[in-house]
PDB file of C-alpha atoms in Angstrom:
ATOM      1  CA  MET A 259    -177.553 -48.098 -11.113  1.00 43.00           C
ATOM      2  CA  LYS A 260    -176.008 -48.416  -7.652  1.00 55.00           C
ATOM      3  CA  SER A 261    -173.327 -51.082  -7.461  1.00 60.00           C
ATOM      4  CA  VAL A 262    -173.643 -53.758  -4.805  1.00 78.00           C
ATOM      5  CA  PHE A 263    -169.911 -53.753  -3.956  1.00 85.00           C
ATOM      6  CA  ARG A 264    -167.241 -51.089  -4.313  1.00 90.00           C
ATOM      7  CA  TYR A 265    -164.102 -53.040  -3.403  1.00 92.00           C
ATOM      8  CA  VAL A 266    -162.704 -56.357  -4.608  1.00 94.00           C
ATOM      9  CA  ASN A 267    -159.580 -57.979  -3.195  1.00 95.00           C
ATOM     10  CA  VAL A 268    -158.128 -60.938  -5.059  1.00 96.00           C
ATOM     11  CA  TYR A 269    -155.875 -63.137  -2.905  1.00 96.00           C
ATOM     12  CA  ASP A 270    -153.504 -65.764  -4.282  1.00 96.00           C
ATOM     13  CA  ILE A 271    -152.459 -68.238  -1.596  1.00 96.00           C
ATOM     14  CA  GLN A 272    -149.791 -70.939  -1.779  1.00 97.00           C
ATOM     15  CA  ILE A 273    -149.910 -73.606   0.918  1.00 96.00           C
ATOM     16  CA  LYS A 274    -147.643 -76.476   1.936  1.00 96.00           C
ATOM     17  CA  CYS A 275    -148.990 -79.597   3.620  1.00 94.00           C
ATOM     18  CA  GLU A 276    -147.502 -80.035   7.095  1.00 93.00           C
ATOM     19  CA  THR A 277    -149.225 -83.407   7.499  1.00 92.00           C
ATOM     20  CA  PRO A 278    -150.697 -85.892   4.981  1.00 92.00           C
ATOM     21  CA  LEU A 279    -153.900 -84.805   3.269  1.00 91.00           C
ATOM     22  CA  HIS A 280    -156.861 -87.002   2.362  1.00 89.00           C
ATOM     23  CA  VAL A 281    -159.555 -85.508   0.150  1.00 86.00           C
ATOM     24  CA  GLY A 282    -161.777 -88.496  -0.620  1.00 78.00           C
ATOM     25  CA  THR A 283    -163.975 -89.240  -3.585  1.00 65.00           C
ATOM     26  CA  GLY A 284    -167.062 -89.556  -1.388  1.00 59.00           C
ATOM     27  CA  SER A 285    -167.919 -92.925  -2.929  1.00 54.00           C
ATOM     28  CA  ASP A 286    -169.384 -95.581  -0.635  1.00 47.00           C
ATOM     29  CA  THR A 287    -167.973 -98.290  -2.913  1.00 46.00           C
ATOM     30  CA  ASP A 288    -164.433 -96.911  -2.808  1.00 49.00           C
ATOM     31  CA  GLU A 289    -162.651 -99.603  -0.775  1.00 53.00           C
ATOM     32  CA  LYS A 290    -159.200 -98.103  -1.308  1.00 60.00           C
ATOM     33  CA  GLY A 291    -160.128 -94.679   0.059  1.00 77.00           C
ATOM     34  CA  GLU A 292    -158.827 -93.036  -3.094  1.00 81.00           C
ATOM     35  CA  VAL A 293    -157.979 -89.333  -3.277  1.00 81.00           C
ATOM     36  CA  LEU A 294    -160.178 -87.123  -5.448  1.00 82.00           C
ATOM     37  CA  VAL A 295    -158.572 -86.328  -8.807  1.00 84.00           C
ATOM     38  CA  HIS A 296    -159.443 -83.637 -11.328  1.00 86.00           C
ATOM     39  CA  PRO A 297    -161.452 -85.011 -14.276  1.00 85.00           C
ATOM     40  CA  VAL A 298    -159.309 -83.129 -16.823  1.00 86.00           C
ATOM     41  CA  SER A 299    -155.761 -83.084 -15.438  1.00 84.00           C
ATOM     42  CA  GLY A 300    -156.004 -86.420 -13.606  1.00 85.00           C
ATOM     43  CA  LYS A 301    -154.133 -84.841 -10.673  1.00 88.00           C
ATOM     44  CA  PRO A 302    -155.368 -84.582  -7.072  1.00 89.00           C
ATOM     45  CA  PHE A 303    -156.918 -81.241  -6.162  1.00 91.00           C
ATOM     46  CA  LEU A 304    -158.805 -79.401  -3.440  1.00 91.00           C
ATOM     47  CA  GLN A 305    -162.385 -78.602  -4.385  1.00 92.00           C
ATOM     48  CA  ALA A 306    -163.401 -74.973  -3.932  1.00 93.00           C
ATOM     49  CA  SER A 307    -166.430 -76.131  -1.931  1.00 91.00           C
ATOM     50  CA  GLY A 308    -164.130 -78.026   0.448  1.00 92.00           C
ATOM     51  CA  ILE A 309    -161.871 -75.019   1.018  1.00 94.00           C
ATOM     52  CA  SER A 310    -164.869 -72.735   1.501  1.00 93.00           C
ATOM     53  CA  GLY A 311    -166.539 -75.235   3.826  1.00 92.00           C
ATOM     54  CA  ALA A 312    -163.483 -75.518   6.064  1.00 94.00           C
ATOM     55  CA  PHE A 313    -163.254 -71.721   6.334  1.00 94.00           C
ATOM     56  CA  ARG A 314    -166.980 -71.376   6.954  1.00 93.00           C
ATOM     57  CA  ASP A 315    -167.055 -74.055   9.684  1.00 92.00           C
ATOM     58  CA  TYR A 316    -164.380 -72.164  11.605  1.00 91.00           C
ATOM     59  CA  ALA A 317    -166.021 -68.764  11.004  1.00 90.00           C
ATOM     60  CA  ALA A 318    -169.407 -70.040  12.182  1.00 90.00           C
ATOM     61  CA  LYS A 319    -167.890 -70.951  15.557  1.00 89.00           C
ATOM     62  CA  GLN A 320    -165.553 -68.002  16.044  1.00 88.00           C
ATOM     63  CA  TYR A 321    -167.477 -65.180  14.309  1.00 85.00           C
ATOM     64  CA  PRO A 322    -171.147 -66.221  14.652  1.00 82.00           C
ATOM     65  CA  GLY A 323    -172.414 -62.674  14.097  1.00 79.00           C
ATOM     66  CA  LYS A 324    -170.349 -62.143  10.951  1.00 82.00           C
ATOM     67  CA  CYS A 325    -170.321 -65.557   9.266  1.00 85.00           C
ATOM     68  CA  ALA A 326    -173.537 -65.122   7.265  1.00 84.00           C
ATOM     69  CA  ASP A 327    -172.450 -61.637   6.170  1.00 83.00           C
ATOM     70  CA  TRP A 328    -169.419 -63.090   4.418  1.00 88.00           C
ATOM     71  CA  PHE A 329    -170.429 -66.613   3.438  1.00 88.00           C
ATOM     72  CA  GLY A 330    -174.080 -65.902   2.667  1.00 81.00           C
ATOM     73  CA  ASP A 331    -177.166 -67.590   4.025  1.00 72.00           C
ATOM     74  CA  SER A 332    -179.241 -69.774   1.730  1.00 59.00           C
ATOM     75  CA  ASN A 333    -182.133 -69.545   4.201  1.00 58.00           C
ATOM     76  CA  GLY A 334    -182.399 -65.789   3.705  1.00 43.00           C
ATOM     77  CA  HIS A 335    -181.825 -64.925   7.351  1.00 46.00           C
ATOM     78  CA  ALA A 336    -181.360 -61.241   8.093  1.00 40.00           C
ATOM     79  CA  SER A 337    -177.781 -59.972   8.176  1.00 45.00           C
ATOM     80  CA  THR A 338    -176.100 -57.389  10.358  1.00 46.00           C
ATOM     81  CA  VAL A 339    -174.664 -55.752   7.225  1.00 47.00           C
ATOM     82  CA  ARG A 340    -177.078 -56.594   4.390  1.00 48.00           C
ATOM     83  CA  ASP A 341    -180.781 -57.282   4.255  1.00 51.00           C
ATOM     84  CA  ALA A 342    -182.122 -60.758   3.530  1.00 48.00           C
ATOM     85  CA  SER A 343    -182.809 -59.905  -0.128  1.00 49.00           C
ATOM     86  CA  ASP A 344    -179.121 -60.324  -1.016  1.00 57.00           C
ATOM     87  CA  MET A 345    -177.415 -63.020   1.007  1.00 68.00           C
ATOM     88  CA  ARG A 346    -174.930 -64.206  -1.593  1.00 76.00           C
ATOM     89  CA  SER A 347    -171.458 -65.159  -0.457  1.00 86.00           C
ATOM     90  CA  ARG A 348    -168.960 -62.314  -0.573  1.00 90.00           C
ATOM     91  CA  LEU A 349    -166.027 -64.729  -0.511  1.00 92.00           C
ATOM     92  CA  ILE A 350    -165.519 -66.671  -3.750  1.00 93.00           C
ATOM     93  CA  PHE A 351    -163.019 -69.561  -3.638  1.00 95.00           C
ATOM     94  CA  SER A 352    -161.210 -71.298  -6.477  1.00 94.00           C
ATOM     95  CA  ASP A 353    -160.155 -74.935  -6.573  1.00 93.00           C
ATOM     96  CA  GLY A 354    -156.750 -75.688  -5.094  1.00 93.00           C
ATOM     97  CA  ALA A 355    -154.284 -77.002  -7.689  1.00 92.00           C
ATOM     98  CA  PHE A 356    -151.239 -78.990  -6.554  1.00 93.00           C
ATOM     99  CA  THR A 357    -147.979 -77.865  -8.138  1.00 93.00           C
ATOM    100  CA  SER A 358    -145.895 -80.618  -6.497  1.00 92.00           C
ATOM    101  CA  TYR A 359    -146.909 -83.714  -4.564  1.00 92.00           C
ATOM    102  CA  GLU A 360    -146.168 -87.344  -3.692  1.00 89.00           C
ATOM    103  CA  MET A 361    -148.789 -90.013  -3.009  1.00 88.00           C
ATOM    104  CA  GLU A 362    -149.003 -92.620  -0.231  1.00 84.00           C
ATOM    105  CA  LEU A 363    -151.197 -95.673   0.269  1.00 80.00           C
ATOM    106  CA  ARG A 364    -151.502 -96.611   3.935  1.00 79.00           C
ATOM    107  CA  THR A 365    -153.039 -99.778   5.302  1.00 75.00           C
ATOM    108  CA  ARG A 366    -154.748-100.270   8.647  1.00 68.00           C
ATOM    109  CA  VAL A 367    -156.990-102.813  10.341  1.00 66.00           C
ATOM    110  CA  SER A 368    -160.437-102.040  11.753  1.00 64.00           C
ATOM    111  CA  ILE A 369    -160.925-103.449  15.257  1.00 63.00           C
ATOM    112  CA  ASN A 370    -164.237-104.255  16.925  1.00 62.00           C
ATOM    113  CA  PRO A 371    -163.965-102.612  20.382  1.00 60.00           C
ATOM    114  CA  ASP A 372    -166.242-105.242  21.971  1.00 63.00           C
ATOM    115  CA  THR A 373    -164.348-108.305  20.778  1.00 61.00           C
ATOM    116  CA  GLY A 374    -160.860-106.903  20.184  1.00 59.00           C
ATOM    117  CA  THR A 375    -160.854-108.642  16.798  1.00 59.00           C
ATOM    118  CA  THR A 376    -161.282-107.411  13.242  1.00 60.00           C
ATOM    119  CA  ALA A 377    -164.534-105.532  12.816  1.00 58.00           C
ATOM    120  CA  THR A 378    -167.304-105.953  10.260  1.00 57.00           C
ATOM    121  CA  VAL A 379    -168.174-103.252   7.755  1.00 54.00           C
ATOM    122  CA  GLY A 380    -171.954-103.378   7.614  1.00 54.00           C
ATOM    123  CA  GLU A 381    -174.189-106.441   7.465  1.00 53.00           C
ATOM    124  CA  GLY A 382    -172.520-109.243   5.521  1.00 52.00           C
ATOM    125  CA  LYS A 383    -169.692-107.001   4.308  1.00 52.00           C
ATOM    126  CA  GLN A 384    -166.784-108.257   6.372  1.00 49.00           C
ATOM    127  CA  LYS A 385    -163.623-108.365   4.291  1.00 48.00           C
ATOM    128  CA  SER A 386    -160.741-110.750   4.813  1.00 44.00           C
ATOM    129  CA  GLY A 387    -158.593-109.456   7.669  1.00 49.00           C
ATOM    130  CA  GLN A 388    -160.537-106.177   7.680  1.00 57.00           C
ATOM    131  CA  LEU A 389    -157.638-104.534   5.883  1.00 62.00           C
ATOM    132  CA  LEU A 390    -158.446-100.922   4.996  1.00 71.00           C
ATOM    133  CA  GLU A 391    -156.400 -98.989   2.459  1.00 76.00           C
ATOM    134  CA  THR A 392    -156.431 -95.206   2.303  1.00 81.00           C
ATOM    135  CA  GLU A 393    -154.684 -92.980  -0.215  1.00 84.00           C
ATOM    136  CA  TYR A 394    -153.023 -89.744   0.931  1.00 87.00           C
ATOM    137  CA  ILE A 395    -151.227 -86.759  -0.518  1.00 90.00           C
ATOM    138  CA  SER A 396    -147.923 -86.743   1.370  1.00 91.00           C
ATOM    139  CA  ALA A 397    -146.736 -84.023   3.696  1.00 91.00           C
ATOM    140  CA  GLY A 398    -144.648 -81.499   1.764  1.00 92.00           C
ATOM    141  CA  ALA A 399    -147.093 -81.180  -1.136  1.00 93.00           C
ATOM    142  CA  VAL A 400    -147.645 -77.629  -2.434  1.00 95.00           C
ATOM    143  CA  ALA A 401    -150.946 -76.215  -3.742  1.00 95.00           C
ATOM    144  CA  LYS A 402    -152.330 -72.854  -4.814  1.00 96.00           C
ATOM    145  CA  PHE A 403    -155.811 -71.355  -4.642  1.00 96.00           C
ATOM    146  CA  SER A 404    -157.434 -67.925  -4.964  1.00 96.00           C
ATOM    147  CA  VAL A 405    -160.094 -66.085  -2.973  1.00 95.00           C
ATOM    148  CA  TYR A 406    -162.146 -63.095  -4.154  1.00 96.00           C
ATOM    149  CA  GLU A 407    -163.360 -60.773  -1.383  1.00 94.00           C
ATOM    150  CA  PHE A 408    -166.196 -58.306  -2.175  1.00 94.00           C
ATOM    151  CA  TYR A 409    -167.288 -55.476   0.135  1.00 90.00           C
ATOM    152  CA  SER A 410    -168.904 -52.049   0.039  1.00 89.00           C
ATOM    153  CA  ASP A 411    -167.424 -49.971   2.830  1.00 84.00           C
ATOM    154  CA  ASP A 412    -163.737 -49.373   3.476  1.00 79.00           C
ATOM    155  CA  GLU A 413    -164.510 -49.172   7.202  1.00 79.00           C
ATOM    156  CA  GLU A 414    -166.241 -52.541   7.213  1.00 81.00           C
ATOM    157  CA  VAL A 415    -164.838 -55.200   9.550  1.00 82.00           C
ATOM    158  CA  ARG A 416    -163.483 -57.992   7.363  1.00 87.00           C
ATOM    159  CA  ILE A 417    -162.517 -61.477   8.521  1.00 89.00           C
ATOM    160  CA  LEU A 418    -160.760 -63.114   5.555  1.00 92.00           C
ATOM    161  CA  GLU A 419    -157.163 -62.365   6.568  1.00 93.00           C
ATOM    162  CA  GLU A 420    -157.952 -63.583  10.085  1.00 92.00           C
ATOM    163  CA  LEU A 421    -159.219 -66.811   8.522  1.00 94.00           C
ATOM    164  CA  PHE A 422    -155.950 -67.132   6.595  1.00 95.00           C
ATOM    165  CA  LYS A 423    -154.075 -66.743   9.907  1.00 94.00           C
ATOM    166  CA  ALA A 424    -156.261 -69.462  11.456  1.00 93.00           C
ATOM    167  CA  LEU A 425    -155.375 -71.720   8.506  1.00 94.00           C
ATOM    168  CA  ASP A 426    -151.669 -71.003   9.002  1.00 93.00           C
ATOM    169  CA  ASP A 427    -151.999 -71.706  12.749  1.00 91.00           C
ATOM    170  CA  GLY A 428    -153.541 -75.141  12.125  1.00 90.00           C
ATOM    171  CA  LEU A 429    -156.990 -74.132  13.391  1.00 91.00           C
ATOM    172  CA  ILE A 430    -158.542 -74.716   9.955  1.00 92.00           C
ATOM    173  CA  LEU A 431    -157.873 -78.155   8.461  1.00 94.00           C
ATOM    174  CA  PHE A 432    -158.543 -79.504   4.970  1.00 93.00           C
ATOM    175  CA  GLY A 433    -159.968 -82.851   3.881  1.00 89.00           C
ATOM    176  CA  GLY A 434    -160.806 -85.907   5.962  1.00 86.00           C
ATOM    177  CA  GLN A 435    -159.049 -88.223   8.433  1.00 83.00           C
ATOM    178  CA  LEU A 436    -158.512 -85.163  10.642  1.00 86.00           C
ATOM    179  CA  SER A 437    -158.465 -87.136  13.902  1.00 85.00           C
ATOM    180  CA  ASN A 438    -155.740 -89.316  12.364  1.00 84.00           C
ATOM    181  CA  GLY A 439    -153.409 -86.333  12.068  1.00 86.00           C
ATOM    182  CA  CYS A 440    -154.237 -85.143   8.543  1.00 89.00           C
ATOM    183  CA  GLY A 441    -155.151 -81.840   6.917  1.00 92.00           C
ATOM    184  CA  GLU A 442    -152.778 -79.276   8.462  1.00 93.00           C
ATOM    185  CA  VAL A 443    -151.136 -76.758   6.119  1.00 95.00           C
ATOM    186  CA  LYS A 444    -148.908 -73.686   6.309  1.00 96.00           C
ATOM    187  CA  ILE A 445    -149.158 -70.622   4.077  1.00 96.00           C
ATOM    188  CA  GLU A 446    -145.941 -70.222   2.089  1.00 96.00           C
ATOM    189  CA  THR A 447    -146.813 -67.155   0.006  1.00 96.00           C
ATOM    190  CA  ALA A 448    -149.753 -64.742  -0.065  1.00 96.00           C
ATOM    191  CA  SER A 449    -150.383 -61.816  -2.398  1.00 96.00           C
ATOM    192  CA  VAL A 450    -153.364 -59.570  -3.090  1.00 96.00           C
ATOM    193  CA  ILE A 451    -154.656 -57.267  -5.824  1.00 96.00           C
ATOM    194  CA  ARG A 452    -156.810 -54.497  -4.307  1.00 95.00           C
ATOM    195  CA  CYS A 453    -159.406 -52.984  -6.643  1.00 94.00           C
ATOM    196  CA  ASP A 454    -161.477 -49.871  -5.854  1.00 93.00           C
ATOM    197  CA  LEU A 455    -164.160 -50.058  -8.543  1.00 92.00           C
ATOM    198  CA  LYS A 456    -165.062 -46.373  -8.181  1.00 92.00           C
ATOM    199  CA  THR A 457    -161.671 -45.336  -9.542  1.00 94.00           C
ATOM    200  CA  PRO A 458    -160.337 -45.728 -13.106  1.00 95.00           C
ATOM    201  CA  GLU A 459    -157.195 -47.403 -11.787  1.00 94.00           C
ATOM    202  CA  GLY A 460    -159.220 -49.882  -9.746  1.00 93.00           C
ATOM    203  CA  ARG A 461    -161.467 -50.765 -12.663  1.00 93.00           C
ATOM    204  CA  LYS A 462    -158.400 -51.230 -14.864  1.00 94.00           C
ATOM    205  CA  LYS A 463    -156.925 -53.675 -12.357  1.00 92.00           C
ATOM    206  CA  TRP A 464    -160.223 -55.572 -12.107  1.00 93.00           C
ATOM    207  CA  GLY A 465    -160.474 -55.767 -15.882  1.00 92.00           C
ATOM    208  CA  ASN A 466    -156.986 -57.208 -16.313  1.00 92.00           C
ATOM    209  CA  LEU A 467    -155.953 -59.129 -13.202  1.00 92.00           C
ATOM    210  CA  ASP A 468    -153.176 -61.020 -14.995  1.00 91.00           C
ATOM    211  CA  SER A 469    -151.114 -57.849 -15.457  1.00 91.00           C
ATOM    212  CA  ALA A 470    -152.137 -56.064 -12.244  1.00 91.00           C
ATOM    213  CA  GLU A 471    -149.485 -55.429  -9.610  1.00 91.00           C
ATOM    214  CA  ARG A 472    -149.657 -57.778  -6.641  1.00 94.00           C
ATOM    215  CA  GLU A 473    -148.975 -56.798  -3.059  1.00 94.00           C
ATOM    216  CA  ASN A 474    -147.223 -59.239  -0.732  1.00 96.00           C
ATOM    217  CA  CYS A 475    -149.537 -59.623   2.268  1.00 94.00           C
ATOM    218  CA  LEU A 476    -148.046 -62.652   4.050  1.00 95.00           C
ATOM    219  CA  SER A 477    -146.491 -60.582   6.862  1.00 93.00           C
ATOM    220  CA  ASP A 478    -149.840 -58.832   7.472  1.00 93.00           C
ATOM    221  CA  ILE A 479    -151.573 -62.218   7.725  1.00 93.00           C
ATOM    222  CA  LYS A 480    -148.924 -63.562  10.123  1.00 92.00           C
ATOM    223  CA  MET A 481    -149.488 -60.568  12.438  1.00 91.00           C
ATOM    224  CA  LYS A 482    -153.255 -61.086  12.728  1.00 88.00           C
ATOM    225  CA  ASP A 483    -154.858 -62.074  16.018  1.00 83.00           C
ATOM    226  CA  VAL A 484    -157.333 -64.931  15.789  1.00 82.00           C
ATOM    227  CA  ALA A 485    -159.838 -66.384  18.198  1.00 69.00           C
ATOM    228  CA  GLY A 486    -158.325 -68.881  20.627  1.00 62.00           C
ATOM    229  CA  SER A 487    -158.463 -72.613  20.086  1.00 60.00           C
ATOM    230  CA  SER A 488    -159.869 -75.202  22.466  1.00 65.00           C
ATOM    231  CA  PHE A 489    -157.154 -77.667  21.479  1.00 70.00           C
ATOM    232  CA  VAL A 490    -154.286 -78.755  23.687  1.00 78.00           C
ATOM    233  CA  ASP A 491    -151.147 -79.886  21.861  1.00 78.00           C
ATOM    234  CA  PHE A 492    -149.026 -82.688  23.304  1.00 82.00           C
ATOM    235  CA  TYR A 493    -145.528 -83.388  22.000  1.00 86.00           C
ATOM    236  CA  MET A 494    -143.762 -86.690  22.647  1.00 86.00           C
ATOM    237  CA  ASP A 495    -140.223 -87.931  22.077  1.00 91.00           C
ATOM    238  CA  MET A 496    -140.178 -91.715  22.265  1.00 89.00           C
ATOM    239  CA  VAL A 497    -137.480 -94.346  22.653  1.00 92.00           C
ATOM    240  CA  PHE A 498    -138.466 -97.963  21.988  1.00 90.00           C
ATOM    241  CA  ASP A 499    -136.946-100.658  24.177  1.00 93.00           C
ATOM    242  CA  GLN A 500    -138.293-103.360  21.856  1.00 92.00           C
ATOM    243  CA  ASP A 501    -138.649-103.833  18.108  1.00 88.00           C
ATOM    244  CA  VAL A 502    -141.714-102.263  16.506  1.00 86.00           C
ATOM    245  CA  LEU A 503    -143.415-102.968  13.180  1.00 86.00           C
ATOM    246  CA  VAL A 504    -146.252-101.003  11.614  1.00 85.00           C
ATOM    247  CA  LYS A 505    -146.719-102.863   8.361  1.00 83.00           C
ATOM    248  CA  GLY A 506    -146.744-100.768   5.215  1.00 81.00           C
ATOM    249  CA  ASP A 507    -148.322-101.371   1.842  1.00 75.00           C
ATOM    250  CA  ARG A 508    -145.110-101.909  -0.130  1.00 78.00           C
ATOM    251  CA  ILE A 509    -141.619-103.338   0.060  1.00 83.00           C
ATOM    252  CA  ASP A 510    -138.846-100.902  -0.837  1.00 83.00           C
ATOM    253  CA  ALA A 511    -135.690-102.879  -1.580  1.00 84.00           C
ATOM    254  CA  ASP A 512    -133.611 -99.703  -1.976  1.00 84.00           C
ATOM    255  CA  LYS A 513    -134.686 -98.471   1.470  1.00 82.00           C
ATOM    256  CA  ILE A 514    -133.896-101.838   3.073  1.00 82.00           C
ATOM    257  CA  SER A 515    -130.498-101.818   1.386  1.00 83.00           C
ATOM    258  CA  GLU A 516    -129.856 -98.264   2.618  1.00 82.00           C
ATOM    259  CA  ILE A 517    -130.657 -99.164   6.232  1.00 79.00           C
ATOM    260  CA  MET A 518    -129.176-102.674   6.363  1.00 79.00           C
ATOM    261  CA  GLY A 519    -126.253-102.205   3.999  1.00 81.00           C
ATOM    262  CA  TYR A 520    -127.383-105.265   2.020  1.00 82.00           C
ATOM    263  CA  ARG A 521    -127.833-105.450  -1.740  1.00 84.00           C
ATOM    264  CA  PHE A 522    -130.498-107.772  -3.114  1.00 85.00           C
ATOM    265  CA  ARG A 523    -129.533-109.930  -6.066  1.00 84.00           C
ATOM    266  CA  GLU A 524    -131.821-110.095  -9.083  1.00 84.00           C
ATOM    267  CA  GLY A 525    -134.716-112.458  -8.391  1.00 82.00           C
ATOM    268  CA  GLU A 526    -133.889-112.744  -4.698  1.00 84.00           C
ATOM    269  CA  ARG A 527    -136.934-113.074  -2.438  1.00 86.00           C
ATOM    270  CA  LEU A 528    -137.800-109.878  -0.577  1.00 85.00           C
ATOM    271  CA  PRO A 529    -139.240-109.753   2.974  1.00 84.00           C
ATOM    272  CA  ASP A 530    -142.968-110.308   3.340  1.00 84.00           C
ATOM    273  CA  LYS A 531    -143.517-106.999   5.164  1.00 84.00           C
ATOM    274  CA  MET A 532    -141.633-103.876   6.173  1.00 86.00           C
ATOM    275  CA  GLN A 533    -142.179-100.797   8.284  1.00 87.00           C
ATOM    276  CA  MET A 534    -144.618 -98.222   6.857  1.00 87.00           C
ATOM    277  CA  LEU A 535    -143.048 -95.445   4.772  1.00 85.00           C
ATOM    278  CA  ASN A 536    -144.390 -91.991   3.980  1.00 85.00           C
ATOM    279  CA  GLY A 537    -144.039 -90.198   0.651  1.00 83.00           C
ATOM    280  CA  GLN A 538    -140.507 -89.080   1.531  1.00 83.00           C
ATOM    281  CA  LYS A 539    -139.530 -92.725   2.237  1.00 83.00           C
ATOM    282  CA  LYS A 540    -139.165 -92.127   5.970  1.00 86.00           C
ATOM    283  CA  PHE A 541    -140.234 -94.791   8.446  1.00 87.00           C
ATOM    284  CA  ILE A 542    -143.336 -93.651  10.335  1.00 88.00           C
ATOM    285  CA  ILE A 543    -145.919 -94.637  12.891  1.00 89.00           C
ATOM    286  CA  PRO A 544    -149.137 -93.107  11.503  1.00 88.00           C
ATOM    287  CA  GLY A 545    -151.517 -90.998  13.539  1.00 88.00           C
ATOM    288  CA  SER A 546    -154.204 -93.668  13.194  1.00 85.00           C
ATOM    289  CA  SER A 547    -151.987 -96.091  15.175  1.00 86.00           C
ATOM    290  CA  PHE A 548    -151.503 -93.627  18.040  1.00 87.00           C
ATOM    291  CA  LYS A 549    -155.215 -92.852  18.028  1.00 87.00           C
ATOM    292  CA  GLY A 550    -156.095 -96.567  18.104  1.00 85.00           C
ATOM    293  CA  VAL A 551    -153.765 -97.310  21.030  1.00 86.00           C
ATOM    294  CA  PHE A 552    -155.054 -94.379  23.089  1.00 88.00           C
ATOM    295  CA  ARG A 553    -158.672 -95.169  22.262  1.00 86.00           C
ATOM    296  CA  ASN A 554    -158.281 -98.825  23.189  1.00 85.00           C
ATOM    297  CA  HIS A 555    -156.812 -97.881  26.568  1.00 87.00           C
ATOM    298  CA  ILE A 556    -159.547 -95.330  27.266  1.00 89.00           C
ATOM    299  CA  GLU A 557    -162.237 -97.899  26.419  1.00 84.00           C
ATOM    300  CA  ASN A 558    -160.694-100.242  28.980  1.00 85.00           C
ATOM    301  CA  ILE A 559    -160.942 -97.717  31.811  1.00 89.00           C
ATOM    302  CA  ALA A 560    -163.881 -95.452  30.974  1.00 84.00           C
ATOM    303  CA  LYS A 561    -167.321 -95.560  29.383  1.00 73.00           C
TER     304      LYS A 561
END
């Protein structure tokens, strides 16, 4: 019987979050915007379908003639490499498991652009103050996932390592709240097990991946050329000439003491509000605030 694929590459990828990450539960009744957690471990994780979807969305735009060859086509459309009788995905993704992480809960207010006041959330669903709470995995979190790459011809043009480079360059983002500055990661480590299933050595590797020798491929990924991005990056250094407060969800007495040099006595009343903190207890102005200010100004001058 002729095998469908001759080669299998098994990549293990470790990523570090450069910005906060929000992978939501997808529940319409979830008012706190909670992060998806694994039903067994109870820890946040990246679903394999979410990782695959982010890669596929990018590939569909940058490699339109090759995307279906690698990610499959449920509609059975003809492929440039395979016929429509076998359009299974040749890239198999695992879930992403976090090995270290901190959590944040950020608050924000929804504004009605027509009135400039707090907005409603659907008919009869306006909440007091329109306070929205969203849970995030903090920047600095580390996660690991694996990808299996199947192919038949050693001369075949493959795109997976180029997709890894796009991920490392910030062209592929994970999760939601992307326009609020979330979802960017960097690849910290990358290794691969290469199996040629027509050789005894390759079949031995494939049969026992846990003991197979891994090849460091991070430098190869970093050297890849990827399709250009339509994004323009702006960088700003800001100095405030007035006080600024972006209210956070919690009061951190230790942080106030560190900044102000004041020690609270037991039972002493704490401030009502304080500046928003991220998971590393650094004062921040979140991306959603910048986005809201820019959007409000644009709506004042342009349709």
